[in-house]
Coordinates of C-alpha atoms and ligand atoms in Angstrom, one line a residue:
Chain A
M1 CA -37.6 1.8 50.2
Q2 CA -37.7 -2.0 49.8
F3 CA -37.4 -1.5 46.1
F4 CA -34.6 1.1 46.4
N5 CA -32.6 -1.2 48.7
E6 CA -33.0 -4.2 46.4
F7 CA -32.1 -2.1 43.4
T8 CA -29.0 -0.6 44.9
Q9 CA -27.7 -4.1 45.9
T10 CA -28.4 -5.5 42.4
I11 CA -26.4 -2.6 40.8
I12 CA -23.5 -3.1 43.3
N13 CA -23.5 -6.9 42.6
G14 CA -23.6 -6.1 38.8
V15 CA -20.8 -3.6 39.1
A16 CA -18.7 -6.1 41.1
I17 CA -19.1 -9.0 38.6
G18 CA -18.8 -6.5 35.7
C19 CA -15.4 -5.5 37.0
I20 CA -14.3 -9.1 36.9
Y21 CA -15.6 -9.5 33.4
G22 CA -13.9 -6.3 32.5
M23 CA -10.5 -7.5 33.8
V24 CA -10.7 -10.8 31.9
A25 CA -11.9 -9.0 28.8
L26 CA -8.8 -6.6 29.1
G27 CA -6.8 -9.8 29.1
F28 CA -8.3 -10.8 25.8
V29 CA -7.8 -7.3 24.2
L30 CA -4.2 -6.9 25.2
I31 CA -3.2 -10.2 23.7
Y32 CA -5.5 -9.6 20.6
K33 CA -3.9 -6.0 20.1
S34 CA -0.3 -7.2 20.2
T35 CA -0.5 -10.7 18.6
E36 CA -3.9 -10.8 16.7
V37 CA -4.7 -14.0 18.6
I38 CA -8.0 -14.5 20.6
N39 CA -7.0 -16.4 23.7
F40 CA -9.7 -18.9 24.5
A41 CA -7.8 -20.1 27.5
Q42 CA -8.6 -16.7 29.4
G43 CA -11.4 -18.4 31.3
E44 CA -9.2 -21.3 32.4
L45 CA -6.6 -18.8 33.5
L46 CA -9.2 -17.4 35.8
M47 CA -10.1 -20.7 37.1
L48 CA -6.3 -21.5 37.7
G49 CA -6.0 -18.3 39.6
A50 CA -8.9 -19.2 41.9
F51 CA -7.5 -22.6 42.6
I52 CA -4.1 -21.1 43.5
A53 CA -5.7 -18.6 45.7
Y54 CA -7.9 -21.3 47.4
S55 CA -4.7 -23.4 48.2
L56 CA -2.8 -20.5 49.6
I57 CA -5.5 -19.5 51.8
T58 CA -7.1 -22.8 53.1
M59 CA -4.1 -25.1 52.9
L60 CA -1.0 -22.9 53.4
H61 CA -3.0 -20.4 55.6
F62 CA -1.7 -17.3 53.8
P63 CA -3.4 -14.2 54.8
Y64 CA -5.7 -12.9 52.1
W65 CA -3.6 -10.0 50.9
L66 CA -0.4 -12.1 50.7
A67 CA -2.4 -14.7 48.9
L68 CA -3.7 -12.2 46.5
I69 CA -0.2 -10.9 45.7
T70 CA 1.2 -14.4 45.4
T71 CA -1.6 -15.4 43.0
I72 CA -0.9 -12.4 40.8
L73 CA 2.8 -13.3 40.6
A74 CA 2.2 -17.0 40.1
M75 CA -0.3 -16.3 37.3
G76 CA 2.2 -13.9 35.8
I77 CA 4.8 -16.7 35.6
V78 CA 2.1 -19.0 34.0
G79 CA 1.4 -16.6 31.3
A80 CA 5.1 -16.1 30.6
L81 CA 5.7 -19.8 30.5
L82 CA 2.8 -20.3 28.1
E83 CA 4.2 -17.6 25.8
R84 CA 7.7 -19.1 25.9
V85 CA 6.8 -22.8 25.6
V86 CA 3.6 -22.8 23.5
L87 CA 3.2 -19.5 21.6
R88 CA 6.7 -18.4 20.8
P89 CA 7.5 -21.5 18.7
L90 CA 4.2 -20.7 16.7
V91 CA 5.1 -17.1 15.7
G92 CA 4.5 -16.7 12.0
E93 CA 1.7 -19.4 11.9
P94 CA -1.6 -18.1 10.8
A95 CA -3.7 -16.5 13.6
Y96 CA -6.6 -19.0 13.3
A97 CA -4.1 -21.9 13.9
I98 CA -2.9 -20.2 17.1
V99 CA -6.4 -19.5 18.3
I100 CA -7.1 -23.3 18.1
V101 CA -3.9 -23.8 20.2
T102 CA -5.3 -21.7 22.8
I103 CA -8.4 -23.9 23.0
G104 CA -6.0 -26.7 23.5
I105 CA -4.3 -24.7 26.3
S106 CA -7.7 -24.4 28.0
Y107 CA -8.3 -28.1 28.0
F108 CA -4.7 -28.7 29.1
I109 CA -5.2 -26.4 32.2
K110 CA -8.4 -28.1 33.1
S111 CA -7.1 -31.6 33.0
V112 CA -3.9 -30.5 35.0
V113 CA -6.3 -29.0 37.6
S114 CA -8.4 -32.2 37.8
M115 CA -5.4 -34.3 38.4
I116 CA -3.7 -32.2 41.2
P117 CA -4.4 -33.8 44.6
G118 CA -6.6 -31.6 46.6
W119 CA -8.0 -29.7 43.6
G120 CA -9.9 -32.2 41.1
T121 CA -13.4 -31.9 40.3
D122 CA -15.0 -31.0 43.6
T123 CA -16.3 -27.5 44.5
Y124 CA -14.4 -25.4 47.1
G125 CA -14.8 -22.0 48.5
F126 CA -12.7 -19.7 50.8
K127 CA -13.3 -16.7 53.0
T128 CA -11.9 -13.3 52.8
P129 CA -11.6 -10.5 55.4
F130 CA -14.8 -9.2 53.9
T131 CA -17.0 -12.2 53.9
D132 CA -20.2 -11.8 56.0
K133 CA -19.5 -8.2 56.8
Y134 CA -22.0 -5.5 55.7
V135 CA -22.3 -1.8 55.7
R136 CA -25.6 -0.3 56.8
S137 CA -26.8 3.1 56.0
G138 CA -30.4 3.6 57.2
E139 CA -32.4 0.7 55.5
L140 CA -29.6 0.0 53.0
V141 CA -27.5 -3.0 53.5
V142 CA -24.4 -3.6 51.3
S143 CA -22.0 -6.5 51.4
W144 CA -18.4 -5.6 52.0
E145 CA -17.5 -8.5 49.8
Y146 CA -18.8 -6.8 46.8
I147 CA -17.4 -3.4 47.7
S148 CA -13.9 -5.0 48.2
I149 CA -14.1 -6.7 44.7
I150 CA -15.0 -3.3 43.1
A151 CA -12.2 -1.5 44.9
I152 CA -9.6 -4.2 44.4
A153 CA -10.6 -4.4 40.7
L154 CA -10.6 -0.7 40.0
L155 CA -7.2 -0.3 41.7
L156 CA -5.5 -3.0 39.7
I157 CA -7.2 -1.9 36.5
A158 CA -6.0 1.7 37.2
A159 CA -2.4 0.2 37.8
V160 CA -2.5 -1.5 34.4
F161 CA -3.8 1.8 32.5
L162 CA -1.0 3.9 34.1
F163 CA 1.6 1.3 33.2
F164 CA 0.5 1.4 29.5
R165 CA 0.1 5.3 29.7
Y166 CA 3.2 6.5 31.3
S167 CA 5.9 3.8 31.5
R168 CA 8.5 3.2 28.8
M169 CA 7.8 -0.4 28.5
G170 CA 4.0 0.3 28.4
T171 CA 4.5 2.8 25.7
A172 CA 6.7 0.4 23.9
M173 CA 4.0 -2.2 24.2
R174 CA 1.4 0.1 22.7
A175 CA 3.8 1.1 19.9
T176 CA 4.5 -2.5 19.0
S177 CA 0.8 -3.2 18.7
Q178 CA 0.4 -0.2 16.3
N179 CA 3.6 -0.8 14.1
Q180 CA 5.5 -3.8 14.8
L181 CA 8.2 -3.1 12.2
A182 CA 8.8 0.4 13.3
A183 CA 9.0 -1.0 16.9
V184 CA 11.9 -3.3 15.8
Y185 CA 13.7 -0.3 14.3
M186 CA 13.5 1.4 17.7
G187 CA 15.4 -1.4 19.3
I188 CA 12.2 -2.9 20.9
S189 CA 12.4 -6.6 21.5
V190 CA 9.0 -7.8 20.1
T191 CA 9.6 -11.2 21.9
R192 CA 9.8 -9.4 25.2
V193 CA 6.6 -7.4 24.4
F194 CA 4.6 -10.6 23.7
S195 CA 6.0 -12.3 26.8
L196 CA 5.0 -9.4 28.9
T197 CA 1.5 -9.2 27.3
W198 CA 0.8 -12.8 28.1
T199 CA 2.2 -12.2 31.7
I200 CA -0.1 -9.3 32.2
A201 CA -3.2 -11.0 30.6
A202 CA -2.8 -14.2 32.7
A203 CA -2.3 -12.2 35.8
L204 CA -5.5 -10.2 35.0
G205 CA -7.3 -13.7 34.6
G206 CA -5.9 -14.8 37.8
I207 CA -7.1 -11.8 39.6
G208 CA -10.5 -12.3 38.1
G209 CA -10.6 -15.7 39.7
I210 CA -9.5 -14.6 43.2
L211 CA -12.1 -12.0 43.1
L212 CA -14.8 -14.3 41.8
A213 CA -14.3 -17.1 44.1
P214 CA -15.9 -15.7 47.2
I215 CA -19.2 -14.8 45.5
T216 CA -19.4 -18.1 43.3
F217 CA -17.3 -21.1 44.1
V218 CA -14.0 -22.5 43.2
H219 CA -14.6 -25.1 40.6
M220 CA -12.9 -26.7 37.5
N221 CA -15.7 -25.3 35.3
M222 CA -15.3 -21.7 36.5
G223 CA -13.7 -20.9 33.2
F224 CA -17.1 -20.9 31.6
I225 CA -17.8 -17.7 33.7
G226 CA -14.6 -16.2 32.4
L227 CA -15.9 -16.8 28.8
K228 CA -18.6 -14.2 29.5
A229 CA -15.8 -11.7 29.1
V230 CA -15.8 -12.4 25.4
P231 CA -19.0 -10.5 24.8
A232 CA -17.8 -7.8 27.0
A233 CA -14.7 -7.4 24.8
V234 CA -16.7 -7.4 21.6
L235 CA -19.1 -4.9 23.2
G236 CA -16.1 -2.6 23.8
G237 CA -14.9 -2.9 20.3
F238 CA -12.2 -5.6 20.9
T239 CA -9.3 -3.4 20.5
S240 CA -10.1 -0.9 23.1
P241 CA -8.8 -1.5 26.7
P242 CA -11.3 1.0 28.2
G243 CA -13.9 -0.5 26.0
A244 CA -13.3 -3.9 27.6
I245 CA -13.9 -2.5 31.0
V246 CA -17.1 -0.6 30.1
G247 CA -18.3 -3.7 28.1
G248 CA -17.7 -5.8 31.2
L249 CA -19.6 -3.3 33.4
I250 CA -22.5 -3.2 31.0
I251 CA -22.9 -6.9 30.8
G252 CA -22.4 -7.4 34.6
I253 CA -25.1 -4.9 35.5
T254 CA -27.5 -6.2 32.8
E255 CA -27.1 -9.7 34.0
S256 CA -27.5 -8.8 37.7
L257 CA -30.8 -6.7 36.8
A258 CA -32.0 -9.6 34.5
G259 CA -31.4 -12.0 37.4
V260 CA -33.5 -10.1 39.8
Y261 CA -36.3 -8.7 37.8
L262 CA -36.8 -10.9 34.8
P263 CA -38.0 -14.5 34.8
D264 CA -35.5 -17.4 35.0
G265 CA -33.4 -17.9 32.1
W266 CA -33.1 -14.4 30.9
K267 CA -30.0 -13.8 33.2
D268 CA -27.9 -16.1 30.9
I269 CA -28.8 -14.6 27.7
A270 CA -28.9 -11.1 28.6
A271 CA -25.3 -10.5 27.8
W272 CA -25.8 -11.8 24.3
I273 CA -29.0 -9.8 23.6
I274 CA -27.2 -6.6 24.6
L275 CA -24.3 -7.5 22.5
I276 CA -26.5 -8.2 19.4
G277 CA -28.4 -5.0 20.0
V278 CA -25.2 -2.9 20.2
L279 CA -23.6 -4.6 17.3
I280 CA -26.7 -3.8 15.2
I281 CA -26.4 -0.1 16.0
R282 CA -22.6 0.2 16.2
P283 CA -21.1 -2.6 14.3
Q284 CA -17.5 -1.5 15.5
G285 CA -18.6 -1.9 19.1
L286 CA -18.9 0.9 21.6
F287 CA -15.2 2.1 21.6
G288 CA -14.0 0.5 18.5
I289 CA -12.8 2.5 15.5
Q290 CA -13.6 1.6 12.0
E291 CA -10.5 0.0 10.5
K292 CA -8.5 2.7 9.0
K293 CA -7.3 1.4 5.8
K294 CA -4.1 2.5 4.2
V295 CA -4.8 3.5 0.6
Chain B
M1 CA 39.3 8.7 8.5
S2 CA 38.4 5.1 9.3
V3 CA 36.0 2.7 7.9
M4 CA 32.9 2.6 10.0
L5 CA 30.8 0.0 8.0
K6 CA 32.4 -2.8 6.0
V7 CA 30.0 -4.9 4.0
R8 CA 31.3 -7.9 2.2
N9 CA 29.6 -10.1 -0.3
I10 CA 26.2 -10.2 1.2
E11 CA 23.4 -12.2 -0.3
T12 CA 19.9 -11.6 0.8
Y13 CA 16.8 -13.7 -0.3
Y14 CA 13.0 -13.2 -0.2
G15 CA 12.2 -17.0 -0.2
P16 CA 13.8 -18.4 -3.3
I17 CA 14.3 -15.0 -4.9
M18 CA 17.8 -13.6 -4.6
A19 CA 17.4 -9.8 -4.1
I20 CA 20.9 -8.9 -3.1
K21 CA 23.5 -10.7 -5.1
G22 CA 26.8 -10.3 -3.4
V23 CA 27.2 -6.7 -2.4
S24 CA 30.2 -5.2 -0.9
F25 CA 31.0 -1.7 0.1
D26 CA 32.7 0.5 2.8
I27 CA 31.4 3.5 4.6
E28 CA 33.9 6.0 6.0
E29 CA 33.2 7.4 9.4
G30 CA 31.6 10.8 9.2
A31 CA 30.8 10.6 5.4
V32 CA 27.6 11.2 3.6
V33 CA 27.0 8.2 1.2
T34 CA 24.3 7.5 -1.2
I35 CA 22.9 4.4 -2.8
L36 CA 21.2 5.1 -6.1
G37 CA 19.1 2.6 -8.1
A38 CA 15.9 2.0 -10.0
N39 CA 12.7 0.6 -8.3
G40 CA 13.3 -2.9 -7.2
A41 CA 17.0 -2.7 -7.4
G42 CA 17.4 -3.8 -4.0
K43 CA 18.1 -0.6 -2.0
T44 CA 15.5 -1.2 0.8
T45 CA 16.6 -4.9 1.1
I46 CA 20.3 -3.8 1.7
L47 CA 19.1 -1.4 4.5
K48 CA 16.9 -4.0 6.0
T49 CA 19.8 -6.4 6.0
L50 CA 22.1 -3.9 7.6
S51 CA 19.4 -3.4 10.4
A52 CA 19.0 -7.3 10.8
I53 CA 15.3 -7.0 9.8
M54 CA 16.6 -9.6 7.1
D55 CA 19.3 -12.0 7.6
P56 CA 21.8 -12.3 4.9
Q57 CA 22.3 -15.8 3.6
K58 CA 26.0 -15.0 2.9
G59 CA 28.6 -12.4 3.5
T60 CA 29.6 -10.4 6.5
I61 CA 28.8 -7.0 8.0
E62 CA 31.3 -5.2 10.3
F63 CA 30.4 -2.0 12.2
M64 CA 33.2 -0.2 14.0
G65 CA 35.3 -3.4 13.8
K66 CA 32.7 -5.8 15.1
R67 CA 30.8 -8.3 13.3
I68 CA 27.0 -7.5 13.3
D69 CA 25.5 -9.8 10.7
S70 CA 24.2 -12.3 13.2
L71 CA 23.0 -10.0 15.9
P72 CA 19.4 -9.2 16.6
P73 CA 18.0 -5.8 15.6
E74 CA 17.9 -4.4 19.0
K75 CA 21.6 -5.0 19.6
I76 CA 22.4 -3.2 16.3
V77 CA 20.4 -0.2 17.4
A78 CA 22.2 -0.3 20.8
M79 CA 25.5 -0.1 18.9
G80 CA 24.4 3.1 17.2
V81 CA 23.0 2.0 13.9
S82 CA 19.6 3.6 13.3
Q83 CA 17.2 3.6 10.3
V84 CA 14.5 5.8 9.0
P85 CA 12.5 3.2 7.1
E86 CA 10.7 3.8 3.9
G87 CA 7.1 5.0 4.0
R88 CA 6.9 7.0 7.2
E89 CA 6.4 4.3 9.6
V90 CA 5.2 6.3 12.6
F91 CA 3.2 5.0 15.6
H92 CA -0.1 6.5 14.6
D93 CA -1.8 6.2 18.0
L94 CA 1.1 7.7 19.9
T95 CA 1.6 11.4 20.4
V96 CA 4.5 13.1 18.6
K97 CA 6.3 13.3 22.0
E98 CA 5.8 9.5 22.6
N99 CA 7.0 8.8 19.2
L100 CA 10.2 10.6 19.7
L101 CA 10.6 9.0 23.1
M102 CA 10.4 5.6 21.6
G103 CA 13.4 6.6 19.6
A104 CA 15.3 6.7 22.8
Y105 CA 13.9 3.4 24.1
L106 CA 17.3 1.8 24.7
R107 CA 18.8 4.8 26.4
N108 CA 18.9 5.5 30.0
D109 CA 20.6 9.0 30.3
R110 CA 17.7 11.1 31.2
A111 CA 19.6 14.4 30.7
G112 CA 20.9 13.3 27.4
I113 CA 17.5 12.4 26.2
K114 CA 16.1 15.7 27.2
R115 CA 18.9 17.5 25.4
D116 CA 18.3 15.6 22.3
M117 CA 14.6 16.2 22.4
D118 CA 15.4 19.9 22.5
M119 CA 17.9 19.2 19.5
V120 CA 14.9 17.6 17.5
Y121 CA 12.5 20.5 18.3
D122 CA 15.3 22.8 17.1
Y123 CA 15.6 21.0 13.7
F124 CA 11.8 20.6 13.4
P125 CA 10.1 23.5 15.3
I126 CA 6.7 22.4 14.1
L127 CA 7.0 19.1 16.2
K128 CA 7.4 21.3 19.4
D129 CA 4.1 23.0 18.6
R130 CA 2.4 19.6 18.1
I131 CA 3.9 17.3 20.9
A132 CA 0.5 16.2 22.3
Q133 CA -1.0 15.5 18.7
L134 CA -1.3 11.8 17.6
A135 CA 1.3 11.1 14.9
G136 CA -1.3 9.5 12.7
D137 CA -3.1 12.9 12.5
M138 CA 0.0 14.7 11.2
S139 CA 0.5 15.5 7.5
G140 CA 2.8 13.3 5.4
G141 CA 5.7 15.8 5.5
Q142 CA 5.3 16.2 9.3
Q143 CA 5.3 12.5 9.8
Q144 CA 8.5 12.3 7.9
M145 CA 9.9 14.8 10.4
V146 CA 8.6 12.6 13.2
V147 CA 10.4 9.6 11.9
I148 CA 13.7 11.4 11.3
G149 CA 13.4 13.0 14.7
R150 CA 12.7 9.7 16.2
A151 CA 15.7 8.1 14.7
L152 CA 18.0 11.0 15.9
M153 CA 16.7 10.2 19.6
A154 CA 18.7 7.1 19.5
R155 CA 21.7 9.2 18.9
P156 CA 23.0 7.1 16.1
K157 CA 26.5 6.9 14.9
L158 CA 25.3 5.7 11.5
L159 CA 22.0 7.1 10.4
M160 CA 20.3 5.4 7.3
L161 CA 17.5 7.0 5.5
D162 CA 15.3 5.2 3.1
E163 CA 13.8 7.7 0.5
P164 CA 13.3 10.5 2.9
S165 CA 12.0 12.8 0.1
L166 CA 9.4 10.5 -1.2
G167 CA 6.0 12.4 -1.7
L168 CA 7.3 15.7 -0.1
S169 CA 6.9 19.1 -1.8
P170 CA 10.3 20.4 -3.3
L171 CA 10.5 23.1 -0.6
L172 CA 10.2 20.4 2.1
V173 CA 12.7 18.2 0.3
K174 CA 15.2 21.0 0.5
E175 CA 14.5 21.6 4.2
I176 CA 14.9 18.0 5.0
Y177 CA 18.1 17.7 3.1
G178 CA 19.4 20.9 4.9
I179 CA 18.7 19.2 8.1
I180 CA 20.3 15.9 7.1
E181 CA 23.5 18.0 6.2
R182 CA 23.3 19.7 9.5
I183 CA 23.0 16.4 11.4
N184 CA 26.1 15.2 9.7
K185 CA 28.1 18.4 10.3
E186 CA 27.0 19.2 13.9
H187 CA 27.0 15.7 15.2
K188 CA 29.5 13.9 13.0
T189 CA 26.8 11.4 12.3
T190 CA 27.6 9.2 9.4
I191 CA 24.7 9.1 6.9
L192 CA 23.7 6.4 4.4
L193 CA 21.0 7.7 2.1
V194 CA 18.9 5.8 -0.2
E195 CA 17.2 7.9 -2.8
Q196 CA 15.3 8.0 -6.1
N197 CA 15.9 11.8 -6.1
A198 CA 19.5 11.4 -7.4
P199 CA 20.2 15.1 -8.0
M200 CA 19.4 15.8 -4.3
A201 CA 21.2 12.8 -3.0
L202 CA 24.4 13.5 -5.1
S203 CA 24.3 17.1 -4.1
I204 CA 25.0 16.3 -0.4
A205 CA 26.8 13.0 -0.5
S206 CA 30.4 12.7 -1.1
H207 CA 30.3 9.1 -2.3
G208 CA 27.8 7.0 -4.1
F209 CA 26.9 3.5 -5.1
V210 CA 24.7 2.6 -8.1
L211 CA 22.6 -0.6 -7.5
E212 CA 21.2 -2.5 -10.3
L213 CA 19.2 -5.8 -10.0
G214 CA 20.9 -6.6 -6.7
R215 CA 24.4 -5.7 -7.7
I216 CA 26.6 -2.7 -7.2
V217 CA 27.6 -1.5 -10.8
M218 CA 29.3 1.7 -9.9
D219 CA 31.2 2.9 -6.7
D220 CA 32.6 6.2 -7.0
T221 CA 32.8 9.8 -5.6
C222 CA 29.7 11.9 -6.3
Q223 CA 31.7 14.1 -8.6
A224 CA 32.7 11.3 -10.7
L225 CA 29.1 9.9 -10.7
M226 CA 27.6 13.2 -11.7
A227 CA 30.0 13.4 -14.6
N228 CA 29.2 9.9 -15.8
E229 CA 27.1 9.7 -18.8
D230 CA 24.9 6.7 -17.8
V231 CA 24.3 8.3 -14.4
Q232 CA 23.4 11.5 -16.2
E233 CA 21.0 9.8 -18.5
F234 CA 19.4 7.2 -16.3
Y235 CA 19.4 8.9 -12.7
L236 CA 19.7 12.7 -13.4
G237 CA 17.4 12.6 -16.4
I238 CA 19.8 14.8 -18.5
K239 CA 19.7 14.4 -22.2
E240 CA 22.1 16.5 -24.1
D241 CA 20.0 16.2 -27.3
S242 CA 22.4 16.6 -30.2
V243 CA 25.4 14.9 -28.8
R244 CA 23.7 12.1 -26.9
G245 CA 21.2 11.6 -29.8
T246 CA 23.9 10.8 -32.3
K247 CA 25.9 8.7 -29.8
R248 CA 22.8 6.6 -29.0
W249 CA 22.3 6.1 -32.7
K250 CA 25.9 5.0 -33.0
R251 CA 25.6 2.7 -30.0
K252 CA 22.6 1.1 -31.5
K253 CA 24.3 0.6 -34.7
K254 CA 27.0 -1.3 -33.0
W255 CA 24.9 -4.2 -32.1
R256 CA 22.4 -4.0 -34.9
Ligands
LIG301 N1 8.5 -9.1 0.7 C1 9.1 -9.4 -0.4 N2 8.8 -10.6 -1.1 C2 9.4 -10.9 -2.2 N3 10.2 -10.2 -2.9 C3 10.3 -8.9 -2.4 C4 9.9 -8.5 -1.2 N4 10.3 -7.2 -1.0 C5 10.9 -6.9 -2.1 N5 11.1 -8.0 -2.9 C6 11.8 -8.0 -4.2 O1 13.1 -7.8 -3.9 C7 13.7 -6.9 -5.0 C8 14.3 -5.5 -4.2 O2 13.3 -5.0 -3.6 P1 13.7 -3.6 -2.7 O3 12.5 -3.3 -2.0 O4 15.0 -3.8 -2.0 O5 13.9 -2.5 -3.9 P2 14.2 -0.9 -3.8 O6 15.4 -0.7 -4.4 O7 14.1 -0.4 -2.4 O8 13.0 -0.3 -4.7 P3 12.2 1.0 -4.4 O9 13.0 2.1 -4.9 O10 11.0 0.7 -5.3 O11 11.9 1.1 -3.0 C9 12.5 -6.5 -5.8 O12 12.8 -7.3 -6.9 C10 11.3 -6.8 -5.2 O13 10.3 -7.2 -6.0
LIG302 MG1 12.9 0.8 -1.3

């Protein structure tokens, strides 16, 4: 019973953190699919989201839900601004150059955060309506905090998937990532598609930050945790949105199990071992398709 | 009949290479017009310039009395100029239905979109049977139907088609041309057709231009073009052996 209890909790923790990795990975994948750029600032967008939520909740005393929605909107605006100011002028430059620019963006976000009064390099935290609440079922005890993370993440991920599957703009965004030239012939504004892609990716990163903060801390270096989403995205095939979520979950769960049942140190490399293992067996990743070459 | 498209002196470049060297022509409303030309003559480049995929360095383009040469592509589509580009550019991971709906991306009249969807299914019944199939999994000919149907979903006033017969079986070429004619008759859609298949193009068009190395060298009715000896020889592949043979010999002798 003791083992069952611990095991269940470990899995739930892993799923919760895996959902966060998955969401951040989804941001990577969306940007990569439409612009062929790997956005290395995705982790810092998570960190920025956490700081914004922290300020709204502890300094401005926003209720949690309002803070959540406001942070999502604020991060969406940040994403749109980044696209407009930094990335749009670089359209047409080689992808590797733009990737380097995203590393620059990540340093920029970090230094801005370190300079803002009340933020800086200290460690903060905030409470949610779910902090220190537990569900009990017989011997089993599960924290509401983790359940709420899973529920909110799955809800928002579902919203993103429904948007891409059924809305006109979402379909247009998929169309643009498949055939940009044909999209232009349809009257789809590629600029608008790119802008919206960055908006959604930054919002996803920001949500990752709000959800992660209660179980870790709010800190300037939180972005490193967000970078765990890279192996998650690669595991899923890097061009597959569902793959990103599944990859995130696999890495979250593995890490969580390794943290409890393996000696110290394994936790941090578990993700990479799984990644290497999967890539040896399936070089295209779990959900990737072998590049279809036009002959 | 009024002039729908007025092109004056356009010059279009690929970097330093001048691909279109001062082209002018008019297209009348409701007409079917064709541009003939060898590979590399610049036909696709003209269509890309008309759709604002490329900007002309010089010259003007007027559509229904309005200058469009500095508008972005989406504005031009919104005004009623659609193109079926060369090479079956489907959205391979979207279903047939989603591909068609993307053609109506700029429209907001739900009822009209629904009606045009039925119209496309009427032209290409096979698409109706395959609405849920990914366009990338369709055959080449079926993909060509998808892209033509998709362009129709924008309800264009001017429909430009870049080599719609490329790589299709003779039977399918006939079918597609039949449908292009129907589109022109039933919806009064003006058609600009770019073709290598000159006999087919001249058979449905009323007016034609011959493009050589970025310049228009002939601009005439299709009847006149079909009667022209050079067009017959170079585009229709007709060789009247005895007569042409001697003539060519004479011609050669002239500058020998
Ligand atoms: N992307 C490009 N970069 C440089 N030159 C180009 C490019 N595309 C076309 N050209 C050149 O421009 C000229 C016109 O090309 P275009 O594609 O318009 O010809 P076309 O008449 O459509 O030929 P085809 O019948 O083979 O399709 C050619 O000399 C071609 O080599
Ligand atoms: Mg061409």
